[in-house]
Every structure is written in structure tokens, then in C-alpha cells.
GROMACS .gro file of C-alpha atoms in nm:
model
  348
    1MET     CA    1   0.014  -0.023   0.034
    2MET     CA    2   0.156   0.347  -0.082
    3PRO     CA    3   0.169   0.578   0.163
    4GLN     CA    4   0.050   0.806   0.291
    5THR     CA    5   0.243   1.141   0.231
    6GLU     CA    6   0.339   0.951  -0.121
    7LEU     CA    7  -0.048   0.940  -0.223
    8MET     CA    8  -0.130   1.261  -0.071
    9LYS     CA    9   0.166   1.399  -0.278
   10ARG     CA   10   0.079   1.308  -0.577
   11THR     CA   11  -0.288   1.361  -0.528
   12GLY     CA   12  -0.176   1.741  -0.520
   13CYS     CA   13   0.028   1.711  -0.849
   14LEU     CA   14  -0.264   1.587  -1.040
   15THR     CA   15  -0.461   1.823  -0.870
   16ARG     CA   16  -0.188   2.137  -0.962
   17VAL     CA   17  -0.175   1.955  -1.312
   18GLY     CA   18  -0.542   1.996  -1.352
   19GLN     CA   19  -0.558   2.333  -1.259
   20MET     CA   20  -0.300   2.431  -1.531
   21ALA     CA   21  -0.491   2.290  -1.747
   22LEU     CA   22  -0.784   2.431  -1.670
   23ILE     CA   23  -0.660   2.788  -1.655
   24ILE     CA   24  -0.441   2.683  -2.040
   25ALA     CA   25  -0.819   2.615  -2.137
   26ILE     CA   26  -1.030   2.930  -2.017
   27VAL     CA   27  -0.672   3.112  -2.201
   28VAL     CA   28  -0.703   2.974  -2.512
   29SER     CA   29  -1.139   3.034  -2.474
   30VAL     CA   30  -1.146   3.383  -2.436
   31ALA     CA   31  -0.884   3.393  -2.690
   32LEU     CA   32  -1.056   3.209  -2.941
   33LEU     CA   33  -1.439   3.417  -2.841
   34ALA     CA   34  -1.178   3.759  -2.836
   35GLY     CA   35  -1.046   3.674  -3.211
   36ALA     CA   36  -1.371   3.560  -3.315
   37PHE     CA   37  -1.524   3.919  -3.196
   38TYR     CA   38  -1.281   4.115  -3.386
   39GLN     CA   39  -1.321   3.903  -3.692
   40GLN     CA   40  -1.693   3.980  -3.705
   41SER     CA   41  -1.642   4.357  -3.599
   42ALA     CA   42  -1.349   4.335  -3.895
   43MET     CA   43  -1.552   4.147  -4.102
   44ALA     CA   44  -1.849   4.407  -4.117
   45ARG     CA   45  -1.594   4.675  -4.141
   46ASP     CA   46  -1.494   4.560  -4.487
   47ARG     CA   47  -1.767   4.531  -4.632
   48SER     CA   48  -1.960   4.861  -4.539
   49THR     CA   49  -1.647   4.921  -4.723
   50TYR     CA   50  -1.602   4.758  -5.050
   51VAL     CA   51  -2.001   4.601  -5.109
   52SER     CA   52  -2.242   4.832  -5.179
   53ASP     CA   53  -2.616   4.852  -5.127
   54ASN     CA   54  -2.693   4.862  -5.454
   55ASP     CA   55  -2.461   4.634  -5.571
   56LEU     CA   56  -2.663   4.371  -5.305
   57VAL     CA   57  -2.977   4.138  -5.472
   58ALA     CA   58  -3.201   3.885  -5.335
   59VAL     CA   59  -3.207   3.613  -5.522
   60ASN     CA   60  -3.477   3.327  -5.384
   61GLY     CA   61  -3.362   3.447  -5.048
   62ILE     CA   62  -3.073   3.444  -5.061
   63GLU     CA   63  -2.765   3.817  -5.147
   64MET     CA   64  -2.613   3.782  -5.394
   65HIS     CA   65  -2.313   4.027  -5.573
   66LEU     CA   66  -2.363   4.171  -5.909
   67ARG     CA   67  -2.180   4.460  -5.976
   68CYS     CA   68  -2.210   4.643  -6.322
   69THR     CA   69  -2.074   4.933  -6.498
   70GLY     CA   70  -2.121   5.140  -6.818
   71GLU     CA   71  -2.395   5.215  -7.028
   72GLY     CA   72  -2.476   5.046  -7.388
   73SER     CA   73  -2.614   4.684  -7.553
   74PRO     CA   74  -2.545   4.346  -7.559
   75THR     CA   75  -2.424   4.358  -7.245
   76VAL     CA   76  -2.156   4.159  -7.108
   77VAL     CA   77  -2.185   3.938  -6.875
   78PHE     CA   78  -1.847   3.765  -6.711
   79GLU     CA   79  -1.847   3.360  -6.542
   80SER     CA   80  -1.551   3.318  -6.298
   81GLY     CA   81  -1.423   2.971  -6.247
   82ALA     CA   82  -1.414   2.783  -5.971
   83GLY     CA   83  -1.360   2.930  -5.637
   84THR     CA   84  -1.262   3.270  -5.769
   85PRO     CA   85  -1.454   3.572  -5.669
   86SER     CA   86  -1.570   3.781  -5.939
   87LEU     CA   87  -1.360   4.094  -5.845
   88ASN     CA   88  -1.053   3.880  -6.106
   89TRP     CA   89  -1.235   4.041  -6.388
   90TRP     CA   90  -1.194   4.424  -6.282
   91GLU     CA   91  -0.893   4.504  -6.529
   92ILE     CA   92  -1.132   4.361  -6.783
   93GLN     CA   93  -1.464   4.479  -6.708
   94GLU     CA   94  -1.338   4.848  -6.672
   95ALA     CA   95  -1.242   4.850  -7.079
   96VAL     CA   96  -1.532   4.692  -7.190
   97SER     CA   97  -1.802   4.947  -6.957
   98GLN     CA   98  -1.659   5.225  -7.208
   99ASP     CA   99  -1.802   5.055  -7.500
  100VAL     CA  100  -2.086   4.874  -7.360
  101ARG     CA  101  -2.186   4.727  -7.037
  102ALA     CA  102  -2.038   4.488  -6.799
  103CYS     CA  103  -2.123   4.272  -6.496
  104VAL     CA  104  -1.994   4.030  -6.263
  105TYR     CA  105  -2.116   3.855  -5.995
  106ASP     CA  106  -2.003   3.609  -5.711
  107ARG     CA  107  -2.194   3.271  -5.733
  108GLN     CA  108  -2.326   3.178  -5.442
  109ASN     CA  109  -2.002   3.086  -5.170
  110ILE     CA  110  -1.796   3.307  -5.330
  111GLY     CA  111  -1.752   3.675  -5.239
  112TRP     CA  112  -1.939   3.937  -5.146
  113SER     CA  113  -2.262   3.687  -5.176
  114ALA     CA  114  -2.412   3.499  -4.921
  115TYR     CA  115  -2.259   3.147  -4.809
  116THR     CA  116  -2.497   2.811  -4.833
  117GLY     CA  117  -2.227   2.532  -4.847
  118ALA     CA  118  -2.406   2.377  -5.153
  119THR     CA  119  -2.237   2.252  -5.468
  120PRO     CA  120  -2.297   2.451  -5.756
  121THR     CA  121  -2.479   2.251  -6.063
  122SER     CA  122  -2.480   2.394  -6.466
  123GLU     CA  123  -2.892   2.433  -6.455
  124LEU     CA  124  -2.875   2.578  -6.068
  125THR     CA  125  -2.615   2.771  -6.194
  126ALA     CA  126  -2.782   2.913  -6.526
  127ASN     CA  127  -3.130   2.942  -6.392
  128THR     CA  128  -2.949   3.192  -6.095
  129LEU     CA  129  -2.780   3.421  -6.289
  130HIS     CA  130  -3.063   3.449  -6.496
  131THR     CA  131  -3.304   3.474  -6.223
  132LEU     CA  132  -3.012   3.723  -6.020
  133LEU     CA  133  -2.977   3.969  -6.381
  134THR     CA  134  -3.394   3.986  -6.411
  135ASN     CA  135  -3.433   4.087  -5.996
  136ALA     CA  136  -3.119   4.345  -6.143
  137GLY     CA  137  -3.312   4.496  -6.381
  138GLU     CA  138  -3.041   4.428  -6.650
  139SER     CA  139  -3.189   4.319  -6.985
  140ALA     CA  140  -3.065   4.126  -7.289
  141PRO     CA  141  -2.884   4.055  -7.521
  142TYR     CA  142  -2.610   3.923  -7.351
  143ILE     CA  143  -2.231   3.844  -7.456
  144LEU     CA  144  -2.124   3.553  -7.165
  145VAL     CA  145  -1.758   3.540  -7.079
  146GLY     CA  146  -1.647   3.203  -6.898
  147HIS     CA  147  -1.357   3.078  -6.741
  148SER     CA  148  -1.283   2.677  -6.679
  149LEU     CA  149  -1.583   2.581  -6.447
  150GLY     CA  150  -1.766   2.947  -6.586
  151GLY     CA  151  -1.758   2.829  -6.916
  152VAL     CA  152  -1.972   2.512  -6.886
  153TYR     CA  153  -2.167   2.778  -6.683
  154VAL     CA  154  -2.247   3.064  -6.959
  155ARG     CA  155  -2.292   2.673  -7.218
  156ALA     CA  156  -2.608   2.598  -6.941
  157TYR     CA  157  -2.687   2.973  -6.927
  158THR     CA  158  -2.701   2.956  -7.366
  159ALA     CA  159  -2.905   2.629  -7.333
  160GLN     CA  160  -3.124   2.785  -7.118
  161TYR     CA  161  -3.183   3.106  -7.288
  162HIS     CA  162  -3.009   3.070  -7.571
  163GLU     CA  163  -3.255   3.385  -7.739
  164ASP     CA  164  -3.075   3.621  -7.491
  165ILE     CA  165  -2.765   3.528  -7.624
  166VAL     CA  166  -2.542   3.728  -7.951
  167GLY     CA  167  -2.193   3.586  -7.864
  168MET     CA  168  -1.902   3.345  -7.626
  169VAL     CA  169  -1.582   3.433  -7.499
  170LEU     CA  170  -1.426   3.100  -7.296
  171ILE     CA  171  -1.084   3.094  -7.163
  172ASP     CA  172  -0.974   2.808  -7.156
  173SER     CA  173  -1.280   2.672  -7.014
  174SER     CA  174  -1.365   2.412  -6.846
  175HIS     CA  175  -1.549   2.042  -7.054
  176GLU     CA  176  -1.871   1.866  -6.938
  177GLN     CA  177  -1.665   1.563  -7.020
  178GLN     CA  178  -1.376   1.629  -6.869
  179GLN     CA  179  -1.345   1.376  -6.610
  180ALA     CA  180  -1.449   1.123  -6.756
  181ARG     CA  181  -1.188   1.184  -7.104
  182MET     CA  182  -0.914   1.317  -6.854
  183PRO     CA  183  -0.653   1.046  -6.731
  184GLN     CA  184  -0.825   0.865  -6.448
  185ALA     CA  185  -0.528   0.966  -6.174
  186TYR     CA  186  -0.540   1.292  -6.266
  187ALA     CA  187  -0.968   1.366  -6.262
  188THR     CA  188  -0.926   1.212  -5.946
  189TRP     CA  189  -0.678   1.443  -5.846
  190ALA     CA  190  -0.848   1.798  -5.956
  191GLY     CA  191  -1.212   1.668  -5.793
  192ALA     CA  192  -0.987   1.564  -5.482
  193GLU     CA  193  -1.091   1.817  -5.228
  194GLN     CA  194  -0.757   2.030  -5.066
  195PRO     CA  195  -0.624   1.949  -4.724
  196ILE     CA  196  -0.558   2.248  -4.640
  197LEU     CA  197  -0.901   2.404  -4.713
  198ASN     CA  198  -1.069   2.206  -4.407
  199LEU     CA  199  -0.788   2.384  -4.200
  200CYS     CA  200  -0.862   2.746  -4.356
  201ARG     CA  201  -1.232   2.639  -4.299
  202LEU     CA  202  -1.152   2.585  -3.952
  203LEU     CA  203  -0.934   2.914  -3.847
  204ALA     CA  204  -1.108   3.191  -4.084
  205PRO     CA  205  -1.376   3.243  -3.772
  206THR     CA  206  -1.146   3.265  -3.514
  207GLY     CA  207  -0.991   3.532  -3.643
  208VAL     CA  208  -0.626   3.371  -3.660
  209LEU     CA  209  -0.557   3.413  -4.010
  210ARG     CA  210  -0.690   3.813  -4.035
  211ILE     CA  211  -0.482   3.896  -3.796
  212LEU     CA  212  -0.140   3.667  -3.995
  213ASN     CA  213  -0.226   3.864  -4.249
  214VAL     CA  214  -0.262   3.524  -4.457
  215GLY     CA  215  -0.468   3.707  -4.710
  216ALA     CA  216  -0.147   3.873  -4.834
  217GLU     CA  217   0.045   3.600  -4.928
  218SER     CA  218  -0.246   3.468  -5.116
  219THR     CA  219  -0.334   3.687  -5.359
  220GLN     CA  220  -0.231   3.731  -5.703
  221PHE     CA  221  -0.271   4.133  -5.759
  222THR     CA  222   0.059   4.348  -5.582
  223ALA     CA  223   0.037   4.625  -5.385
  224ASP     CA  224  -0.071   4.914  -5.705
  225ALA     CA  225  -0.295   4.716  -5.772
  226PRO     CA  226  -0.639   4.945  -5.656
  227VAL     CA  227  -0.805   4.623  -5.625
  228TYR     CA  228  -0.544   4.447  -5.382
  229ASP     CA  229  -0.693   4.528  -5.033
  230GLU     CA  230  -1.039   4.455  -5.112
  231GLU     CA  231  -0.869   4.099  -5.228
  232ILE     CA  232  -0.698   4.043  -4.922
  233ALA     CA  233  -1.068   4.164  -4.759
  234ILE     CA  234  -1.248   3.844  -4.894
  235PHE     CA  235  -1.007   3.642  -4.814
  236ASN     CA  236  -1.045   3.727  -4.444
  237GLN     CA  237  -1.467   3.676  -4.457
  238SER     CA  238  -1.528   3.345  -4.235
  239HIS     CA  239  -1.616   3.177  -4.570
  240PHE     CA  240  -1.438   3.186  -4.771
  241CYS     CA  241  -1.196   2.875  -4.774
  242ALA     CA  242  -1.571   2.661  -4.712
  243GLY     CA  243  -1.638   2.871  -5.043
  244VAL     CA  244  -1.433   2.820  -5.225
  245ARG     CA  245  -1.461   2.444  -5.108
  246ALA     CA  246  -1.821   2.405  -5.164
  247ASP     CA  247  -1.789   2.548  -5.571
  248LEU     CA  248  -1.460   2.374  -5.662
  249ALA     CA  249  -1.683   2.051  -5.587
  250GLY     CA  250  -1.838   2.168  -5.925
  251ILE     CA  251  -1.567   2.007  -6.110
  252THR     CA  252  -1.684   1.635  -5.969
  253ASN     CA  253  -2.066   1.684  -6.251
  254LEU     CA  254  -1.796   1.731  -6.589
  255ASN     CA  255  -1.809   1.342  -6.623
  256ALA     CA  256  -2.150   1.405  -6.875
  257ALA     CA  257  -2.278   1.146  -7.117
  258THR     CA  258  -2.264   1.377  -7.390
  259GLY     CA  259  -2.094   1.633  -7.514
  260PRO     CA  260  -2.249   2.051  -7.463
  261ASP     CA  261  -2.517   2.154  -7.666
  262SER     CA  262  -2.430   2.304  -8.058
  263LEU     CA  263  -2.439   2.747  -8.058
  264GLY     CA  264  -2.555   2.699  -8.448
  265GLU     CA  265  -2.403   2.997  -8.581
  266LEU     CA  266  -2.325   3.224  -8.270
  267PRO     CA  267  -2.005   3.421  -8.284
  268LEU     CA  268  -1.754   3.230  -8.022
  269VAL     CA  269  -1.368   3.282  -7.957
  270VAL     CA  270  -1.259   3.033  -7.735
  271LEU     CA  271  -0.886   3.164  -7.607
  272THR     CA  272  -0.646   2.863  -7.500
  273ALA     CA  273  -0.330   2.904  -7.228
  274GLY     CA  274  -0.028   2.781  -7.404
  275ALA     CA  275   0.154   2.651  -7.142
  276GLN     CA  276   0.190   2.287  -7.114
  277GLN     CA  277   0.137   2.122  -6.694
  278ALA     CA  278   0.403   1.872  -6.827
  279ASP     CA  279   0.699   2.112  -6.799
  280ASN     CA  280   0.586   2.208  -6.461
  281LEU     CA  281   0.601   1.859  -6.305
  282GLU     CA  282   0.717   1.958  -5.989
  283ALA     CA  283   0.356   2.118  -5.913
  284PHE     CA  284   0.158   1.812  -5.898
  285PRO     CA  285   0.232   1.507  -5.686
  286ALA     CA  286   0.530   1.319  -5.664
  287ASP     CA  287   0.339   0.949  -5.815
  288PHE     CA  288   0.270   1.217  -6.083
  289SER     CA  289   0.469   1.093  -6.390
  290LEU     CA  290   0.561   1.318  -6.682
  291GLU     CA  291   0.391   1.088  -6.916
  292MET     CA  292   0.049   1.124  -6.793
  293LEU     CA  293   0.040   1.480  -6.779
  294GLN     CA  294   0.154   1.483  -7.131
  295GLN     CA  295  -0.133   1.269  -7.192
  296ALA     CA  296  -0.374   1.499  -6.991
  297ASP     CA  297  -0.208   1.831  -7.224
  298ARG     CA  298  -0.269   1.676  -7.534
  299MET     CA  299  -0.692   1.546  -7.375
  300TRP     CA  300  -0.709   1.899  -7.299
  301LEU     CA  301  -0.598   2.029  -7.639
  302GLU     CA  302  -0.851   1.832  -7.828
  303LEU     CA  303  -1.156   1.968  -7.534
  304GLN     CA  304  -1.049   2.320  -7.610
  305GLU     CA  305  -1.082   2.233  -8.023
  306GLU     CA  306  -1.401   2.059  -7.920
  307LEU     CA  307  -1.524   2.360  -7.743
  308ALA     CA  308  -1.487   2.579  -8.091
  309ALA     CA  309  -1.620   2.367  -8.361
  310LEU     CA  310  -1.978   2.387  -8.122
  311SER     CA  311  -2.001   2.739  -8.341
  312ASN     CA  312  -1.993   2.739  -8.711
  313ASN     CA  313  -1.849   3.157  -8.679
  314SER     CA  314  -1.565   3.112  -8.426
  315GLU     CA  315  -1.220   3.149  -8.404
  316TRP     CA  316  -0.992   2.939  -8.191
  317ILE     CA  317  -0.633   3.139  -8.057
  318VAL     CA  318  -0.367   2.944  -7.797
  319VAL     CA  319  -0.224   3.187  -7.627
  320GLU     CA  320   0.144   3.114  -7.583
  321ASP     CA  321   0.247   3.153  -7.238
  322VAL     CA  322   0.019   3.195  -7.004
  323THR     CA  323  -0.106   3.005  -6.734
  324HIS     CA  324  -0.447   2.825  -6.734
  325TYR     CA  325  -0.597   3.193  -6.552
  326ILE     CA  326  -0.499   3.375  -6.937
  327HIS     CA  327  -0.723   3.703  -6.768
  328LEU     CA  328  -0.508   3.771  -6.528
  329ASP     CA  329  -0.142   3.673  -6.670
  330GLN     CA  330  -0.305   3.904  -7.065
  331PRO     CA  331  -0.655   4.060  -6.981
  332GLN     CA  332  -0.539   4.231  -7.275
  333VAL     CA  333  -0.632   3.934  -7.523
  334VAL     CA  334  -0.937   3.855  -7.308
  335ILE     CA  335  -1.029   4.261  -7.369
  336SER     CA  336  -0.975   4.201  -7.803
  337ALA     CA  337  -1.113   3.851  -7.821
  338ILE     CA  338  -1.512   3.986  -7.706
  339ARG     CA  339  -1.479   4.363  -7.875
  340ASN     CA  340  -1.432   4.104  -8.141
  341ILE     CA  341  -1.780   3.994  -8.045
  342LEU     CA  342  -1.875   4.287  -8.044
  343THR     CA  343  -1.791   4.368  -8.368
  344GLN     CA  344  -2.011   4.093  -8.539
  345VAL     CA  345  -2.255   4.192  -8.330
  346THR     CA  346  -2.228   4.531  -8.407
  347VAL     CA  347  -2.216   4.524  -8.818
  348SER     CA  348  -2.547   4.218  -8.764
   0.00000   0.00000   0.00000
């Protein structure tokens, strides 16, 4: 049997350990509560700074962000790629709005639009955009500009509301069958959840990411860009990473049994990034082979060629030395493509 003095000594040690653990738990809890309060206050300040009430439109009970500038018809409407806010179009919108009206918007879960957690589908996205434009008082005809997954969504919109559309620009657009036709390992990787988003999703509401200024390390804009601070503010929203995660899940729907619908004689410009993924092997998982990435590059070009063939009035341009984000790398190329469509529409 343990001597009573020894038992009391050990019991006292355990009590002190318990007290220390309780103190640490209290300190951590207070810090998290303080961080969460700071995060909520800062989010409210950011929204009042960057979001006008005129840019918020209710769609089926969900508040969505739409920013339109310029005057003239047709109106150019931009659809962003997966997980990216409408702010990425700022330079192109600024240029196009000198000629006609130009509208950018954030899908639900993204940017300044409300977070719902729902995975987007082509039909839902097309219907939501149509309702958004209608509720905002915007009117057809439209030229649709879609980047990446946004290209699938603008084609879905055209299939449902073809009488409203007079032209289209696709920027390194996704294809309705790409998940089924790309190399299996590549398609699985492209559609998989990114673990970093789960960590970010948990930390963001505590204010930790804002305090550490992680957004400044994540922006693709330089500090002298007019939208630099706003993009950091978007990143600092509590739902940012959860929203990106939900939006990226839309990629898993790209396994349609049939390809996209014909666009007939619709004026169409297809812009394809010339940079090859096989030239950037180190950016991919270690088990990815050079041969597989080369196969993926060939398939991507094949899919892009199919998109260009959707219209009998199309132009396919492979833009050399740019990444998937052509509109950020070389915005002037996109501006020229839009103005090309505008010229055709005006002449016709």
C-alpha cells in the first residue's frame, strides 16, 4: 500500500496539473472568443467599405453580389472559374465598360455573395444567374464570358436562354466530359478536396488568418493594384475557404454522357492557355508521371478544339506563355476577344 504522505503528494501534483490545464483551457477559450469577436467586427467593416447596397440582389432568399458598370448594349456578363471571386475581372470590366455595359457577379458561397454551402450545378447556376440579372433590372441581349468551370455554366445558360445570347468568349474553359476523358489519376486529383481548405475553414472564424495577414500572401495582385485591399478583405471572410471548397466541388459534375450542345452560328471566341502542365511537373503530386501530364495536355487541347467547333462562327486562339488564368496573365487578349464579338454583333 502506498504511504499516505506519498499519496497526498501525488494527489496534490495531479490537482495542480488539473488546475494548470483548466487555466490553459480558459485562456485559449477567451482568446478564441476575442478572436471571433474581432473577426466579426472586421468583416462588418470590410463589407461596409467595399460593398454597396446597390450591388446586393436577393435571389430566392439568398443575397448575391452583382456589380455592373458602363452603358450600352449588348451587356457583357462574366462568369468566373471555380472558387474565384468576380474581382478577378476588374481590369477587363473596366476596359469593356468604356464600350458597353459590363456585369460581374459572385456565385453563392463566393466573394461578397452569401454562403450556403451548396455545390453548384450547371442548371442551378444558369437559372440563378438569369434570376439575378432579371431582379437587378438588367436586360438582354448578352455576351457571356466564362473562365474555366464558368465556361460550362455560360453554355448551360445559353442552352436554357438561347434567345438572350448574341456572343460568347470561353477562356481556357472546362468541358462537360473532362473528368471522364482526362487520365483517371489526374481527374481524381482535380476533383479531390484540398486539405488546406479544411484547415483554413476551421481557422478563419477565429480571426487567426486575418491577424496573421495570410490574405496578403494569397493574393495574385500586387500592392499597387486598385483591388488589392478588397481581395484581401474577401479572403478574410469567415466563409471564404468553406465557400471555395463548396464551389470547387462543381468540378466533380464534369462527367456528362454527352458533350455540350451546338451553338449554331453564335459568334464564339475560344482562348486556350499555351502553357503545358508537363513543363511544371514539380507542382503536381510525386506519383504523377511526365507521360501522364503530357497525356492530360493533349486531351485538354482536344477538348478545347471541340469547344471551338461548337459554333460555325468561331475563332480558336492558343495564347502562348500564359497559365490557365489568361484573364489575369494577359487581360488585353480577353478584351480584344470581347471587342471582336462586339464588332460582329454590331455589324449584324
